């Protein structure tokens, strides 16, 4: 099995013993290095990352937001087109197996899932983590007004 990040190809040959027929299959896959949240936030945009286990801090289903944290930092997972069902993700649960791409919105780093949440290993009873949500009104350089929610962990 490959141990180094990047794309790898393996050839598998299957032989049926009674008829001596063989079939060869070529499998190609990508190994992605697992990392902590803080390290993922330091990668370049569009880098595919696999996170070490983390805790779900806040789920805002209506906006497809999942706020996460581990011992190194916190981030937002934003499923912009709701392509991945949030399924069993609950506040306070520990999640393992997340793979996604690092990006940014208004210079704020965030992650976008590459795998469906149902493929994740989710454990824990879902004891909510204390958070504070504050609505912030702002004006950009062009004078356009917008509001956002800040989640303090």
mmCIF file of C-alpha atoms in Angstrom:
data_model
loop_
_atom_site.group_PDB
_atom_site.id
_atom_site.type_symbol
_atom_site.label_atom_id
_atom_site.label_comp_id
_atom_site.label_asym_id
_atom_site.label_seq_id
_atom_site.Cartn_x
_atom_site.Cartn_y
_atom_site.Cartn_z
ATOM 1 C CA UNK A 1 0.000 0.000 0.000
ATOM 2 C CA UNK A 2 1.322 3.472 -0.825
ATOM 3 C CA UNK A 3 2.451 5.520 2.138
ATOM 4 C CA UNK A 4 3.386 8.748 0.420
ATOM 5 C CA UNK A 5 0.923 11.456 -0.662
ATOM 6 C CA UNK A 6 0.114 11.676 -4.368
ATOM 7 C CA UNK A 7 -1.444 9.573 -7.098
ATOM 8 C CA UNK A 8 -0.560 5.868 -7.200
ATOM 9 C CA UNK A 9 -1.402 2.993 -9.529
ATOM 10 C CA UNK A 10 -1.448 -0.700 -8.620
ATOM 11 C CA UNK A 11 -1.970 -3.688 -10.904
ATOM 12 C CA UNK A 12 -4.044 -6.588 -9.622
ATOM 13 C CA UNK A 13 -4.034 -9.922 -11.452
ATOM 14 C CA UNK A 14 -6.768 -12.449 -10.643
ATOM 15 C CA UNK A 15 -6.395 -16.063 -11.816
ATOM 16 C CA UNK A 16 -9.247 -18.567 -11.769
ATOM 17 C CA UNK A 17 -7.490 -21.860 -10.980
ATOM 18 C CA UNK A 18 -9.761 -24.416 -12.678
ATOM 19 C CA UNK A 19 -9.707 -22.743 -16.099
ATOM 20 C CA UNK A 20 -6.424 -20.848 -15.769
ATOM 21 C CA UNK A 21 -8.116 -17.666 -16.978
ATOM 22 C CA UNK A 22 -6.633 -14.453 -15.714
ATOM 23 C CA UNK A 23 -7.859 -10.917 -15.547
ATOM 24 C CA UNK A 24 -5.684 -7.913 -14.887
ATOM 25 C CA UNK A 25 -7.106 -4.762 -13.363
ATOM 26 C CA UNK A 26 -5.288 -1.486 -12.923
ATOM 27 C CA UNK A 27 -6.374 0.563 -9.910
ATOM 28 C CA UNK A 28 -5.477 4.213 -9.516
ATOM 29 C CA UNK A 29 -6.000 6.163 -6.330
ATOM 30 C CA UNK A 30 -4.726 9.169 -4.476
ATOM 31 C CA UNK A 31 -3.107 9.203 -1.054
ATOM 32 C CA UNK A 32 -3.754 12.368 0.911
ATOM 33 C CA UNK A 33 -1.708 13.147 4.001
ATOM 34 C CA UNK A 34 -3.820 13.529 7.158
ATOM 35 C CA UNK A 35 -3.253 16.685 9.148
ATOM 36 C CA UNK A 36 -4.538 18.819 11.994
ATOM 37 C CA UNK A 37 -6.948 21.692 11.368
ATOM 38 C CA UNK A 38 -4.258 24.383 11.813
ATOM 39 C CA UNK A 39 -1.974 22.691 9.263
ATOM 40 C CA UNK A 40 -4.867 22.368 6.785
ATOM 41 C CA UNK A 41 -5.544 26.108 7.064
ATOM 42 C CA UNK A 42 -1.917 26.807 6.076
ATOM 43 C CA UNK A 43 -2.126 24.869 2.786
ATOM 44 C CA UNK A 44 -2.653 26.595 -0.555
ATOM 45 C CA UNK A 45 -6.200 27.078 -1.844
ATOM 46 C CA UNK A 46 -7.562 24.051 -3.759
ATOM 47 C CA UNK A 47 -5.272 21.673 -1.867
ATOM 48 C CA UNK A 48 -7.025 18.423 -1.000
ATOM 49 C CA UNK A 49 -6.658 17.686 2.707
ATOM 50 C CA UNK A 50 -7.614 14.803 4.972
ATOM 51 C CA UNK A 51 -8.133 15.829 8.585
ATOM 52 C CA UNK A 52 -7.175 14.006 11.739
ATOM 53 C CA UNK A 53 -10.164 13.457 14.063
ATOM 54 C CA UNK A 54 -11.916 16.691 15.061
ATOM 55 C CA UNK A 55 -14.932 17.810 17.068
ATOM 56 C CA UNK A 56 -18.079 19.334 15.570
ATOM 57 C CA UNK A 57 -18.699 22.647 17.318
ATOM 58 C CA UNK A 58 -21.767 24.032 15.548
ATOM 59 C CA UNK A 59 -24.019 22.809 12.723
ATOM 60 C CA UNK A 60 -26.124 25.357 10.853
ATOM 61 C CA UNK A 61 -27.961 23.138 8.376
ATOM 62 C CA UNK A 62 -29.908 25.955 6.735
ATOM 63 C CA UNK A 63 -26.636 27.512 5.541
ATOM 64 C CA UNK A 64 -24.657 24.259 5.063
ATOM 65 C CA UNK A 65 -22.144 25.353 7.731
ATOM 66 C CA UNK A 66 -20.276 22.962 10.017
ATOM 67 C CA UNK A 67 -17.858 24.592 12.456
ATOM 68 C CA UNK A 68 -15.095 22.268 13.672
ATOM 69 C CA UNK A 69 -12.140 22.311 16.060
ATOM 70 C CA UNK A 70 -9.261 20.195 17.269
ATOM 71 C CA UNK A 71 -6.413 20.917 19.685
ATOM 72 C CA UNK A 72 -4.634 23.056 17.051
ATOM 73 C CA UNK A 73 -7.391 25.319 15.733
ATOM 74 C CA UNK A 74 -10.877 25.723 14.323
ATOM 75 C CA UNK A 75 -12.438 26.162 10.895
ATOM 76 C CA UNK A 76 -15.618 26.218 8.873
ATOM 77 C CA UNK A 77 -16.666 23.431 6.533
ATOM 78 C CA UNK A 78 -18.937 24.992 3.935
ATOM 79 C CA UNK A 79 -20.811 22.736 1.531
ATOM 80 C CA UNK A 80 -21.776 25.546 -0.840
ATOM 81 C CA UNK A 81 -24.103 23.528 -3.075
ATOM 82 C CA UNK A 82 -25.329 21.082 -0.408
ATOM 83 C CA UNK A 83 -23.908 18.196 -2.435
ATOM 84 C CA UNK A 84 -23.132 16.226 0.722
ATOM 85 C CA UNK A 85 -25.792 15.353 3.269
ATOM 86 C CA UNK A 86 -24.827 16.408 6.781
ATOM 87 C CA UNK A 87 -26.410 13.174 7.994
ATOM 88 C CA UNK A 88 -25.222 12.192 11.459
ATOM 89 C CA UNK A 89 -23.108 15.269 12.151
ATOM 90 C CA UNK A 90 -24.208 16.663 15.498
ATOM 91 C CA UNK A 91 -22.661 19.246 17.762
ATOM 92 C CA UNK A 92 -20.122 17.679 20.108
ATOM 93 C CA UNK A 93 -19.505 14.581 17.966
ATOM 94 C CA UNK A 94 -15.989 13.470 17.035
ATOM 95 C CA UNK A 95 -15.445 12.964 13.308
ATOM 96 C CA UNK A 96 -12.798 10.925 11.514
ATOM 97 C CA UNK A 97 -12.264 10.459 7.774
ATOM 98 C CA UNK A 98 -12.979 13.965 6.457
ATOM 99 C CA UNK A 99 -11.458 14.754 3.065
ATOM 100 C CA UNK A 100 -11.985 18.109 1.418
ATOM 101 C CA UNK A 101 -10.418 21.071 -0.306
ATOM 102 C CA UNK A 102 -9.045 24.124 1.414
ATOM 103 C CA UNK A 103 -10.365 27.417 0.083
ATOM 104 C CA UNK A 104 -11.173 30.906 1.267
ATOM 105 C CA UNK A 105 -14.136 33.259 1.333
ATOM 106 C CA UNK A 106 -13.349 36.962 1.772
ATOM 107 C CA UNK A 107 -9.807 35.874 2.750
ATOM 108 C CA UNK A 108 -11.168 33.633 5.523
ATOM 109 C CA UNK A 109 -9.921 30.043 5.163
ATOM 110 C CA UNK A 110 -12.527 27.294 4.982
ATOM 111 C CA UNK A 111 -12.938 23.708 3.820
ATOM 112 C CA UNK A 112 -15.298 22.206 1.242
ATOM 113 C CA UNK A 113 -16.082 18.483 1.556
ATOM 114 C CA UNK A 114 -14.975 16.047 -1.159
ATOM 115 C CA UNK A 115 -16.709 13.025 0.381
ATOM 116 C CA UNK A 116 -20.262 12.523 1.575
ATOM 117 C CA UNK A 117 -20.642 12.919 5.308
ATOM 118 C CA UNK A 118 -22.191 9.426 5.479
ATOM 119 C CA UNK A 119 -18.719 8.015 4.682
ATOM 120 C CA UNK A 120 -17.280 9.564 7.860
ATOM 121 C CA UNK A 121 -16.760 7.822 11.159
ATOM 122 C CA UNK A 122 -18.835 9.816 13.677
ATOM 123 C CA UNK A 123 -18.773 9.042 17.391
ATOM 124 C CA UNK A 124 -20.014 10.704 20.533
ATOM 125 C CA UNK A 125 -23.389 11.559 21.970
ATOM 126 C CA UNK A 126 -23.425 15.072 20.650
ATOM 127 C CA UNK A 127 -22.856 17.190 23.739
ATOM 128 C CA UNK A 128 -22.999 20.721 22.390
ATOM 129 C CA UNK A 129 -19.912 22.909 22.675
ATOM 130 C CA UNK A 130 -20.539 26.400 24.076
ATOM 131 C CA UNK A 131 -20.477 28.967 21.269
ATOM 132 C CA UNK A 132 -21.483 32.567 20.825
ATOM 133 C CA UNK A 133 -22.958 33.740 17.511
ATOM 134 C CA UNK A 134 -22.764 37.449 16.780
ATOM 135 C CA UNK A 135 -24.165 39.153 13.693
ATOM 136 C CA UNK A 136 -21.712 41.642 12.231
ATOM 137 C CA UNK A 137 -22.620 44.329 9.726
ATOM 138 C CA UNK A 138 -19.824 45.475 7.455
ATOM 139 C CA UNK A 139 -19.107 47.590 4.426
ATOM 140 C CA UNK A 140 -16.674 46.499 1.739
ATOM 141 C CA UNK A 141 -14.295 48.744 -0.204
ATOM 142 C CA UNK A 142 -16.956 49.462 -2.811
ATOM 143 C CA UNK A 143 -19.391 50.721 -0.195
ATOM 144 C CA UNK A 144 -21.611 47.632 -0.398
ATOM 145 C CA UNK A 145 -23.173 46.586 2.885
ATOM 146 C CA UNK A 146 -23.398 42.988 3.992
ATOM 147 C CA UNK A 147 -23.851 41.077 7.204
ATOM 148 C CA UNK A 148 -22.263 37.909 8.490
ATOM 149 C CA UNK A 149 -22.349 35.704 11.535
ATOM 150 C CA UNK A 150 -19.237 35.227 13.629
ATOM 151 C CA UNK A 151 -19.066 32.082 15.740
ATOM 152 C CA UNK A 152 -16.838 32.393 18.806
ATOM 153 C CA UNK A 153 -15.599 29.090 20.186
#
